[in-house]
Structures are given as C-alpha cells and as structure tokens.
PDB file of C-alpha atoms and ligand atoms in Angstrom:
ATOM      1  CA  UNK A   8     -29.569  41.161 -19.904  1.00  0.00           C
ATOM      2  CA  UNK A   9     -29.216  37.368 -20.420  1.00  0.00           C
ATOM      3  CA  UNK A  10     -25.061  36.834 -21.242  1.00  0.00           C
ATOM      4  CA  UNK A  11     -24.504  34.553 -24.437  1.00  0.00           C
ATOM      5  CA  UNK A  12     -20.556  33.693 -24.833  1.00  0.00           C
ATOM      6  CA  UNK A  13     -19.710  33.483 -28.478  1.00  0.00           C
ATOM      7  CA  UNK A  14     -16.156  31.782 -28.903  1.00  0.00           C
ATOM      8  CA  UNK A  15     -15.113  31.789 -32.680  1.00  0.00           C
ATOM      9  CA  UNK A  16     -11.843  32.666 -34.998  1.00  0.00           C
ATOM     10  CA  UNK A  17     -13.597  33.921 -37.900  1.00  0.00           C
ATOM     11  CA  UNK A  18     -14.161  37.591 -37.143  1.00  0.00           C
ATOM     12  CA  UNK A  19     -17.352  37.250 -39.958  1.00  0.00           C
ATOM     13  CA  UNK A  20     -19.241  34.970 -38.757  1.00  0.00           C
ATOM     14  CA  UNK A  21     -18.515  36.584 -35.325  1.00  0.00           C
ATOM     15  CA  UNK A  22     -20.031  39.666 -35.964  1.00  0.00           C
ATOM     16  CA  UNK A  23     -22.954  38.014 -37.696  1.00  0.00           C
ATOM     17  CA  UNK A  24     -23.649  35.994 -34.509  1.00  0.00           C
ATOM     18  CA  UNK A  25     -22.834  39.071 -32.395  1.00  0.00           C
ATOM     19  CA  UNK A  26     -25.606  40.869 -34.720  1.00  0.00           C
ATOM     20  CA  UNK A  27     -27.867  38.742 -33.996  1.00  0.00           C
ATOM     21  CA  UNK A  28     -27.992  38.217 -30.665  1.00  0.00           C
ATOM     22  CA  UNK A  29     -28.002  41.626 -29.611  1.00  0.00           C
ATOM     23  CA  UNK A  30     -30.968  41.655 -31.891  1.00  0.00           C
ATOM     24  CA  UNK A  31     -32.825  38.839 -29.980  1.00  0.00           C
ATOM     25  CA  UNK A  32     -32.202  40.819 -26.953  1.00  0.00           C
ATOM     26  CA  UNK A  33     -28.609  38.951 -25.136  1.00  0.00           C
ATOM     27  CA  UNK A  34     -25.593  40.549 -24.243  1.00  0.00           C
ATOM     28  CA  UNK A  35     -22.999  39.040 -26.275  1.00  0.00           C
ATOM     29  CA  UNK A  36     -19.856  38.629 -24.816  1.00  0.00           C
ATOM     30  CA  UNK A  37     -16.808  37.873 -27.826  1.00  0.00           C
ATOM     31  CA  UNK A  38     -13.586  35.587 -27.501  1.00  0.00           C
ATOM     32  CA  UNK A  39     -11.455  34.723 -30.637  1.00  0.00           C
ATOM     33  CA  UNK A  40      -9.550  31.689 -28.996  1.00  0.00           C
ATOM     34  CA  UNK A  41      -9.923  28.859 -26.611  1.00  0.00           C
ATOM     35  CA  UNK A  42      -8.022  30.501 -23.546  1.00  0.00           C
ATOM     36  CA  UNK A  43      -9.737  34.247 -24.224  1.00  0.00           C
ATOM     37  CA  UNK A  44     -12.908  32.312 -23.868  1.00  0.00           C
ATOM     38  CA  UNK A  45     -11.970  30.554 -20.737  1.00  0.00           C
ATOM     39  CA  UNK A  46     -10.962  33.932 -19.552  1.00  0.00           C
ATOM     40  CA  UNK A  47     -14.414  35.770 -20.411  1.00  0.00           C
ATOM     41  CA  UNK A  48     -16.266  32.712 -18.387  1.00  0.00           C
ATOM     42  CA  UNK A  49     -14.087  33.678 -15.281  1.00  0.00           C
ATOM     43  CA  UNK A  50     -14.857  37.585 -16.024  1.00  0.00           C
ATOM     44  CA  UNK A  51     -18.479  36.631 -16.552  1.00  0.00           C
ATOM     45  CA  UNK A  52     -20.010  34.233 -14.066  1.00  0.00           C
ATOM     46  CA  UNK A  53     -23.234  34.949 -15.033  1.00  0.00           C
ATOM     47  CA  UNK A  54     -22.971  33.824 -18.608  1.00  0.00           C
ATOM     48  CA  UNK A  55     -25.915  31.742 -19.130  1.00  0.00           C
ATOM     49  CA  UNK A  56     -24.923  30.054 -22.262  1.00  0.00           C
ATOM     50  CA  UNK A  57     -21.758  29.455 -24.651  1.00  0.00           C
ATOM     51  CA  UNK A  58     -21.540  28.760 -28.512  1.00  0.00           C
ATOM     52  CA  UNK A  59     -18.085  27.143 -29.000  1.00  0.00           C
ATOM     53  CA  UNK A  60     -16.889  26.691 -32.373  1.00  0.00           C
ATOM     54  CA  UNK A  61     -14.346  23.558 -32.913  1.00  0.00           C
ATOM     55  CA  UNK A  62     -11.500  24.585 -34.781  1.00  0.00           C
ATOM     56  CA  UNK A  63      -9.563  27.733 -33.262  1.00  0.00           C
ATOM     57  CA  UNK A  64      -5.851  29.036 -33.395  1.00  0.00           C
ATOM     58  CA  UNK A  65      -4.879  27.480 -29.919  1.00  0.00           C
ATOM     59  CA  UNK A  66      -7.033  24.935 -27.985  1.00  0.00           C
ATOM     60  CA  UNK A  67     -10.456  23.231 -29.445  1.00  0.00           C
ATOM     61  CA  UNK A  68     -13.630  23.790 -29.068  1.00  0.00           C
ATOM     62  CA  UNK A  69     -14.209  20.552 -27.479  1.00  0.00           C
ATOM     63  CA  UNK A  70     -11.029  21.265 -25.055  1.00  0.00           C
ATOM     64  CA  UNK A  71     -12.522  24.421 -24.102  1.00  0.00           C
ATOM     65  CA  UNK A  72     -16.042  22.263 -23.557  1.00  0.00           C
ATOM     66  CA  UNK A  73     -14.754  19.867 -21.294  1.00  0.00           C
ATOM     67  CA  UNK A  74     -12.407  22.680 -19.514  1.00  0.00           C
ATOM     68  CA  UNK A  75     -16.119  24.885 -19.124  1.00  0.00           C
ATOM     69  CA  UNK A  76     -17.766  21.668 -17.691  1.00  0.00           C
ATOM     70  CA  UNK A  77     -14.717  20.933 -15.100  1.00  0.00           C
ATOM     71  CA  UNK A  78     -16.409  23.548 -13.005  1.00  0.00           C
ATOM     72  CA  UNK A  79     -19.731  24.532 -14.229  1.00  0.00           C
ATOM     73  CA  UNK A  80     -22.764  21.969 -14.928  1.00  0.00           C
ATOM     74  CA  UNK A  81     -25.604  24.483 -15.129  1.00  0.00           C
ATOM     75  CA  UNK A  82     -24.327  26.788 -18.431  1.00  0.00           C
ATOM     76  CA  UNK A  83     -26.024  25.534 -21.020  1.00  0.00           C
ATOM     77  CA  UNK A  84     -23.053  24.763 -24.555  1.00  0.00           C
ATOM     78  CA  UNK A  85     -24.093  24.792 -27.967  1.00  0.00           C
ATOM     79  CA  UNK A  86     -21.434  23.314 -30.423  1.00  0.00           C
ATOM     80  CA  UNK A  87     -20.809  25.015 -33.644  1.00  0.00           C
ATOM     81  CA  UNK A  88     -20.055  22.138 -36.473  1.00  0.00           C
ATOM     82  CA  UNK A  89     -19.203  21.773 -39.630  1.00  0.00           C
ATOM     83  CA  UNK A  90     -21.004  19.701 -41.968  1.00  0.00           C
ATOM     84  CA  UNK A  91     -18.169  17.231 -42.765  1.00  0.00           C
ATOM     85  CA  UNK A  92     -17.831  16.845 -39.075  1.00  0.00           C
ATOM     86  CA  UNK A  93     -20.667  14.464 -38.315  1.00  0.00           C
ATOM     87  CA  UNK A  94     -18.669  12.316 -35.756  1.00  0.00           C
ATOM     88  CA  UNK A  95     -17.266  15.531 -34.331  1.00  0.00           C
ATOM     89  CA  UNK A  96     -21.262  16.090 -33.040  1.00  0.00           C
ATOM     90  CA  UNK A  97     -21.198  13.087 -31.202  1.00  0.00           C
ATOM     91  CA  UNK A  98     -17.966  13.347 -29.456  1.00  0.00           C
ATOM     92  CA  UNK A  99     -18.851  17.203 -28.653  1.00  0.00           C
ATOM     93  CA  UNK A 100     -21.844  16.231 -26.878  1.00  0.00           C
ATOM     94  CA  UNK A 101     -19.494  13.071 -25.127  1.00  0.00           C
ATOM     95  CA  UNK A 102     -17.909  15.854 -23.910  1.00  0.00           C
ATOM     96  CA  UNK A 103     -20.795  18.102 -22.198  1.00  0.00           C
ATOM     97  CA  UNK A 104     -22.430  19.648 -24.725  1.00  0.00           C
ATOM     98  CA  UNK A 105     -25.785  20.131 -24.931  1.00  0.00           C
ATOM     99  CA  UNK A 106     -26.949  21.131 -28.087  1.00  0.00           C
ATOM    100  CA  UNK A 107     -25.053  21.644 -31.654  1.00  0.00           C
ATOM    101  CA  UNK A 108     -25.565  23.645 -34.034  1.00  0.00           C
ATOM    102  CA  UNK A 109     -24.141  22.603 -37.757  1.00  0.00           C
ATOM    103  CA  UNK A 110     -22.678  25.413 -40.284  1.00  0.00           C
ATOM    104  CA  UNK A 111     -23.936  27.554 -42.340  1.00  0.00           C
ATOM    105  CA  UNK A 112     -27.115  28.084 -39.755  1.00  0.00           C
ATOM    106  CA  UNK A 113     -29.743  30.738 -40.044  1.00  0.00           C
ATOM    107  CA  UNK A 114     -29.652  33.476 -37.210  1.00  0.00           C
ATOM    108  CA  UNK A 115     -32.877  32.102 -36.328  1.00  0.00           C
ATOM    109  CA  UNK A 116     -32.132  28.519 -35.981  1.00  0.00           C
ATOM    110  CA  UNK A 117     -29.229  29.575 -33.650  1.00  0.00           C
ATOM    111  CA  UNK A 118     -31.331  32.183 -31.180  1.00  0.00           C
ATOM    112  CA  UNK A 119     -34.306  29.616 -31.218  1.00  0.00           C
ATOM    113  CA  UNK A 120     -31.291  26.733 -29.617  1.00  0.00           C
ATOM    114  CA  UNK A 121     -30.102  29.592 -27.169  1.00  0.00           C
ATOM    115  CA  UNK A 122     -33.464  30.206 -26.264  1.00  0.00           C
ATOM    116  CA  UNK A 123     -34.462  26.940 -25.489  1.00  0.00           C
ATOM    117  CA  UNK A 124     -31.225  26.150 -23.125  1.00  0.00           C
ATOM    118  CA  UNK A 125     -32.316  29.842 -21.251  1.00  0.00           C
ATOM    119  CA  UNK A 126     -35.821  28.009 -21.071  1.00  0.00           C
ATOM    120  CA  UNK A 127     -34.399  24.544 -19.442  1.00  0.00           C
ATOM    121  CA  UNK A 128     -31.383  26.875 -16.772  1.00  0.00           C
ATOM    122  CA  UNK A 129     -34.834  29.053 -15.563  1.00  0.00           C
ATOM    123  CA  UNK A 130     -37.202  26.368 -15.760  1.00  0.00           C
ATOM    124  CA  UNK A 131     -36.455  24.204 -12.480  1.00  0.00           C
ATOM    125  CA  UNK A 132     -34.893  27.215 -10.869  1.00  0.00           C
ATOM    126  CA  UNK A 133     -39.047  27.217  -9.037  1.00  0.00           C
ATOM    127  CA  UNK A 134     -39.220  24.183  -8.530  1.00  0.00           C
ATOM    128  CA  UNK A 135     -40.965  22.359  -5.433  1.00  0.00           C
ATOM    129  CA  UNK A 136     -38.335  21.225  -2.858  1.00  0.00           C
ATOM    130  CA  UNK A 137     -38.855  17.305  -2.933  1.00  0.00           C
ATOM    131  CA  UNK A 138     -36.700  14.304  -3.183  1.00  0.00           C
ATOM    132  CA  UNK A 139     -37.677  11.245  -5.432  1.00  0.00           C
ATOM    133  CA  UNK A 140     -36.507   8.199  -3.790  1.00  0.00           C
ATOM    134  CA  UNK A 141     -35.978   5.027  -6.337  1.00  0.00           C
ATOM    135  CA  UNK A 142     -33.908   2.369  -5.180  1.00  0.00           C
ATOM    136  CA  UNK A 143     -30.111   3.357  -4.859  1.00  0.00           C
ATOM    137  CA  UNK A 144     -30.985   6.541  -6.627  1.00  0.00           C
ATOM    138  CA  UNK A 145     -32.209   9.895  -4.881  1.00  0.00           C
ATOM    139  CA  UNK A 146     -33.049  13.019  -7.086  1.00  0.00           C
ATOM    140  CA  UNK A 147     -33.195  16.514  -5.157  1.00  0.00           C
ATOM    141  CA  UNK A 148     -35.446  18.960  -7.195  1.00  0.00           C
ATOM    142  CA  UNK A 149     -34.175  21.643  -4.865  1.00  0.00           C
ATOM    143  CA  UNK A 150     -30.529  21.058  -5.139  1.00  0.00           C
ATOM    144  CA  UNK A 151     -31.083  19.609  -8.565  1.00  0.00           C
ATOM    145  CA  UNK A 152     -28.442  16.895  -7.638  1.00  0.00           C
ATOM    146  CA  UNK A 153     -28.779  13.212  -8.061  1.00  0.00           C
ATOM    147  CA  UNK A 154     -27.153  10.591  -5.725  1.00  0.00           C
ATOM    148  CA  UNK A 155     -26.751   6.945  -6.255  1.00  0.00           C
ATOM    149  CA  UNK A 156     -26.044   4.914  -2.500  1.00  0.00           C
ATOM    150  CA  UNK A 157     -25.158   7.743  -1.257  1.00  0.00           C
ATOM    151  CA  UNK A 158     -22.464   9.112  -3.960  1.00  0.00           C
ATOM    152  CA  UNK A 159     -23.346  12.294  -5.932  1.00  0.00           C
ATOM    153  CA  UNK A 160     -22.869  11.900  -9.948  1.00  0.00           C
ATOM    154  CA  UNK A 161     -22.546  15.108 -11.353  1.00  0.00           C
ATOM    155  CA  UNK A 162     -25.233  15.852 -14.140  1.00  0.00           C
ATOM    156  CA  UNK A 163     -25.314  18.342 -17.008  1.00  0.00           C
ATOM    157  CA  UNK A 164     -28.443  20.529 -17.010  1.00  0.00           C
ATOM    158  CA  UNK A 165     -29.906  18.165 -19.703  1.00  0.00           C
ATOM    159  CA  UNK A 166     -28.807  14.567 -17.853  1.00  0.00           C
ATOM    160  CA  UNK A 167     -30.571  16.340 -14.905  1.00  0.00           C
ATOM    161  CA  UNK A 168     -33.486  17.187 -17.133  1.00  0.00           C
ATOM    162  CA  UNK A 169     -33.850  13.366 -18.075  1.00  0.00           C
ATOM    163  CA  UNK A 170     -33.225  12.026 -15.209  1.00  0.00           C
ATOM    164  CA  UNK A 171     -36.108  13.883 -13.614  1.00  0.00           C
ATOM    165  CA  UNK A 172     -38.412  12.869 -16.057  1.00  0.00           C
ATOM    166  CA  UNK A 173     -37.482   9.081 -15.844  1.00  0.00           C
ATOM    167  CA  UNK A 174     -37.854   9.159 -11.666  1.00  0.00           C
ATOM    168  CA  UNK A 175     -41.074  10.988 -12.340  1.00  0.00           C
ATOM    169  CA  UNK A 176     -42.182   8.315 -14.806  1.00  0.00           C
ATOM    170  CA  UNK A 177     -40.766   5.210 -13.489  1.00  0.00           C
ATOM    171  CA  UNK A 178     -41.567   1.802 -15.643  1.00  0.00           C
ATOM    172  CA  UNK A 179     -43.542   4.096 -18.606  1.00  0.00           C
ATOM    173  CA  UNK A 180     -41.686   3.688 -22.081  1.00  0.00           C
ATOM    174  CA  UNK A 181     -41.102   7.626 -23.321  1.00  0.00           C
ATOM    175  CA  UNK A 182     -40.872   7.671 -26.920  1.00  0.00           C
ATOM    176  CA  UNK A 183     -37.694   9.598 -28.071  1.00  0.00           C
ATOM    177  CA  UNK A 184     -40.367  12.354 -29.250  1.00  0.00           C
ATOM    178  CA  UNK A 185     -41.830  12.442 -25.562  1.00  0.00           C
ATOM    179  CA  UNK A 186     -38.523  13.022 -24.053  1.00  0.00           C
ATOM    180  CA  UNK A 187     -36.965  15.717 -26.472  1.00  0.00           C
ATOM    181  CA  UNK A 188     -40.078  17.856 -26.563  1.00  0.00           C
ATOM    182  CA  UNK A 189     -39.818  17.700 -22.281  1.00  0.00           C
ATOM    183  CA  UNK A 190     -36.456  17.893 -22.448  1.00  0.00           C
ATOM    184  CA  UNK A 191     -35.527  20.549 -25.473  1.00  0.00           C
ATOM    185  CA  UNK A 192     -39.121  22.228 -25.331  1.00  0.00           C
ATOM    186  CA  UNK A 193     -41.751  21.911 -28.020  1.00  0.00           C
ATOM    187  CA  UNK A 194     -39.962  24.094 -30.573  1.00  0.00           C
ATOM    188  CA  UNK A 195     -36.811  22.511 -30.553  1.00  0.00           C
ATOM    189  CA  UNK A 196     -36.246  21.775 -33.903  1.00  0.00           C
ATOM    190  CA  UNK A 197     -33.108  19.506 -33.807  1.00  0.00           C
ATOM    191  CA  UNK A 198     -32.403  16.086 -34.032  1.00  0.00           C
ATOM    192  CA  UNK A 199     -33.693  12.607 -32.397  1.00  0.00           C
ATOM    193  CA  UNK A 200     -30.144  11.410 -32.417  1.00  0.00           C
ATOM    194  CA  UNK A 201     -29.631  14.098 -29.725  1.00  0.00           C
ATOM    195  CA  UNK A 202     -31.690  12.462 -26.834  1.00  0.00           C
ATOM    196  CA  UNK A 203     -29.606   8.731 -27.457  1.00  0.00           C
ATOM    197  CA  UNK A 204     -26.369  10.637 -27.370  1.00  0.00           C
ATOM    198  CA  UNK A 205     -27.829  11.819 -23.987  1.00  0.00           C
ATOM    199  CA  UNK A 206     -28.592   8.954 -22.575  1.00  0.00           C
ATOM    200  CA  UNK A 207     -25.584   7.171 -23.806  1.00  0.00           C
ATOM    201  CA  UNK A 208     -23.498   9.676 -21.646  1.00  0.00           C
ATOM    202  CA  UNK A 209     -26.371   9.194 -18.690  1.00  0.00           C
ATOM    203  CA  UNK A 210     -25.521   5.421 -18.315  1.00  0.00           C
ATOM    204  CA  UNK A 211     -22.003   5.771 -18.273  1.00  0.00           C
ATOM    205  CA  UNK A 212     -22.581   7.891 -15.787  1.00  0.00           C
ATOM    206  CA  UNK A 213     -25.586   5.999 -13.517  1.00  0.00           C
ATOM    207  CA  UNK A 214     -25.169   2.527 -15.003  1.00  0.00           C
ATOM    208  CA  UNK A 215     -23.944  -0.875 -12.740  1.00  0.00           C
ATOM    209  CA  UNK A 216     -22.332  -1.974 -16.371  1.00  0.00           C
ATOM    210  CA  UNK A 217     -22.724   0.258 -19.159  1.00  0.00           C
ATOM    211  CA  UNK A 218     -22.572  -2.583 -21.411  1.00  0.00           C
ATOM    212  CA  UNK A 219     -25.888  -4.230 -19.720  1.00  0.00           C
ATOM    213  CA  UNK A 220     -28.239  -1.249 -18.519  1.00  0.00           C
ATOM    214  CA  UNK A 221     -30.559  -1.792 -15.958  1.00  0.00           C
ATOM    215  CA  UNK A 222     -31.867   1.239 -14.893  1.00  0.00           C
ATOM    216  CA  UNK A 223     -32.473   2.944 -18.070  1.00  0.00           C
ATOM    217  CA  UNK A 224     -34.083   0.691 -21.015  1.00  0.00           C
ATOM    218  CA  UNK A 225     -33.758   0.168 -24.236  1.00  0.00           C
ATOM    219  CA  UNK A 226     -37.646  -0.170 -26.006  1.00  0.00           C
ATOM    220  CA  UNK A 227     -36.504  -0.945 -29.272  1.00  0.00           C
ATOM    221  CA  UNK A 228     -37.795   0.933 -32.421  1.00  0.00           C
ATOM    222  CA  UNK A 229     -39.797   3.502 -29.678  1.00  0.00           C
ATOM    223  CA  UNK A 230     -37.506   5.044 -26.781  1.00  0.00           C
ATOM    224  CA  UNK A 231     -36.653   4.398 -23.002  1.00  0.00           C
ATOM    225  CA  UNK A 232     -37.957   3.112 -20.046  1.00  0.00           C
ATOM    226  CA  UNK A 233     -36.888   4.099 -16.350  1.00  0.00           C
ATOM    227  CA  UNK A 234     -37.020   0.849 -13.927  1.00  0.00           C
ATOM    228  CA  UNK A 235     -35.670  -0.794 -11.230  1.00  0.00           C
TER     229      UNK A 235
HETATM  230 CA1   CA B 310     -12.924  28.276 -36.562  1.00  0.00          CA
END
C-alpha cells in the first residue's frame, strides 16, 4: 500500500485526514510534531508523499520541509495552510514544496492532490533511457538528474518535471495552462500561481543571473519559453 505521512497537532483534523486516506486506499502513517515526523520518514523510506501542516508544538512545518528535502528530492510535500497565511504558500513552496493545500479542505480535494503527486513519482519511473543535450544543460531521463557544464543541480520531482518539458520543447512558448496540466495532470484543480512559484525557484536554481533569465522566458500575459 502507497505510504502517505500526515504530520499535524490537532488530533481532529488528524483523524479526519487519517479517515480518509485509508478510505482512498493509502497507508497513513501519523506524527503530531516536527521531530516525530522526521522520525517516521527515517522509519518509513518508502513514504511516497507527506502533508505537513505549518504551525506545530516544536519545529514548523516549513523547517520540517526543508529538513525532508535535505535528503530526499523524489517524495512528493503537500503544505497544509491556513487561509490568512497567503504569503506562508509562497515561502512553503520556496522551500520544496510541491503542492499546498489551504484549510478547511474537503477530503476529496486533499486525496485528488495526493493522487496526482503518486501520478508524477510513478510516471517517469518507465521512462526511455536518453539524455537531452541543450547547450550547458544535459537532462538524464534515466537518472532523472539535470547537469549544467558539468555540475549537477538538484531538482524537486516537479523542477524535474518542468525542466523536461522545456528541453523537450525548446523555443515553443507553453502557456501556464499547458505546463500545469503536464506538470500537475489534467485534474489538478489548483492554482496558476503554482507553476510561477515553480519556476521562480527553477531559475534560482539554473539561471546565469536570476535577475536577467536567459534560459527560461518570460512571454508576458501567456507563460514560458525554453531557449538558448
Ligand atoms: Ca497545527
């Protein structure tokens, strides 16, 4: 069964997430703080994804994120917010996240995110082995790594996911739509915003100067546009 960490304080809304993803079929595996979560992901290699809610007793959510992310890039985290927190959402997914999911959410709303990260992890896993060589950059679809002259720059699942459609695309503008419904799947149902934050975090990470992208394009009022 497919392992779904659920890290939260409030034993309610807990047991209503624990509920419901037994229901939709995952093993759900509980932690009420920041370290007992840390300690279920070293009991648990094989959890596939984590929900992380922000405020706890001891560390933060986002701590926690950044401490999962140290030494795994292929789980896929989901972010629980609060509504007031709008900000919170961005610097969550600054940190590694790749989805949120914003308080009081529907059982549904929630399994239909988890799914969709299970979707992305098993979806390259049979992939062809190739490289894509594009000036400094070369993208293993084996390895699922990405080098730039040489160096390796370590990619979330979902900066991999981009990145892979850019190489495979080079010089086409991808409307934002384009790239979240390749990206998140066709029933995603979150926000645009999601795929800038993305790529925000992508050019930090790929970029000559952040400030003045090259590779990666703005196309203003549309989306982005891979080039060289
Ligand atoms: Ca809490």
């Amino acid at each position: 069964m497919k392992k779904v960490l659920i890290l939260e304080d409030e034993v309610s809304i807990r047991s209503f997430v624990v509920i419901n993803l037994k229901r939709a079929g995952y093993e759900p595996i509980e932690a009420g703080t920041g370290m007992e979560a840390l300690e279920q992901l070293k009991n648990n290699p094989d959890i596939g994804v984590a929900i992380l809610d922000i405020m706890l007793p001891d560390i933060d959510g986002f701590e926690v994120c950044r401490n999962i992310r140290a030494s795994n890039k292929t789980i896929g985290i989901i972010m629980l917010t609060a509504r007031a927190q709008e900000m919170d959402k961005v610097t969550g997914l600054m940190t590694g996240a790749d989805d949120y999911v914003t308080k009081p959410f529907s059982p549904a709303e929630l399994t239909a995110r988890i799914d969709a990260l299970f979707r992305r992890v098993g979806a390259d896993v049979q992939q062809d082995d190739s490289e894509l060589h594009q000036g400094p950059f070369v993208l293993n679809t084996r390895n699922r790594t990405l080098e730039k002259n040489g160096n390796r720059i370590k990619l979330t699942q979902v900066e991999y996911a981009i990145m892979k459609l850019f190489m495979q695309n080079p010089g086409r503008a991808l409307s934002r739509e384009d790239i979240l419904t390749t990206v998140w799947g066709r029933d995603y149902d979150g926000e645009l915003k999601i795929v800038d934050v993305n790529i925000r975090r992508l050019r930090i990470k790929i970029e000559d100067d952040t400030a003045n992208p090259t590779y990666i394009t703005t196309v203003w009022g549309f989306g982005y546009k891979w080039g060289l």
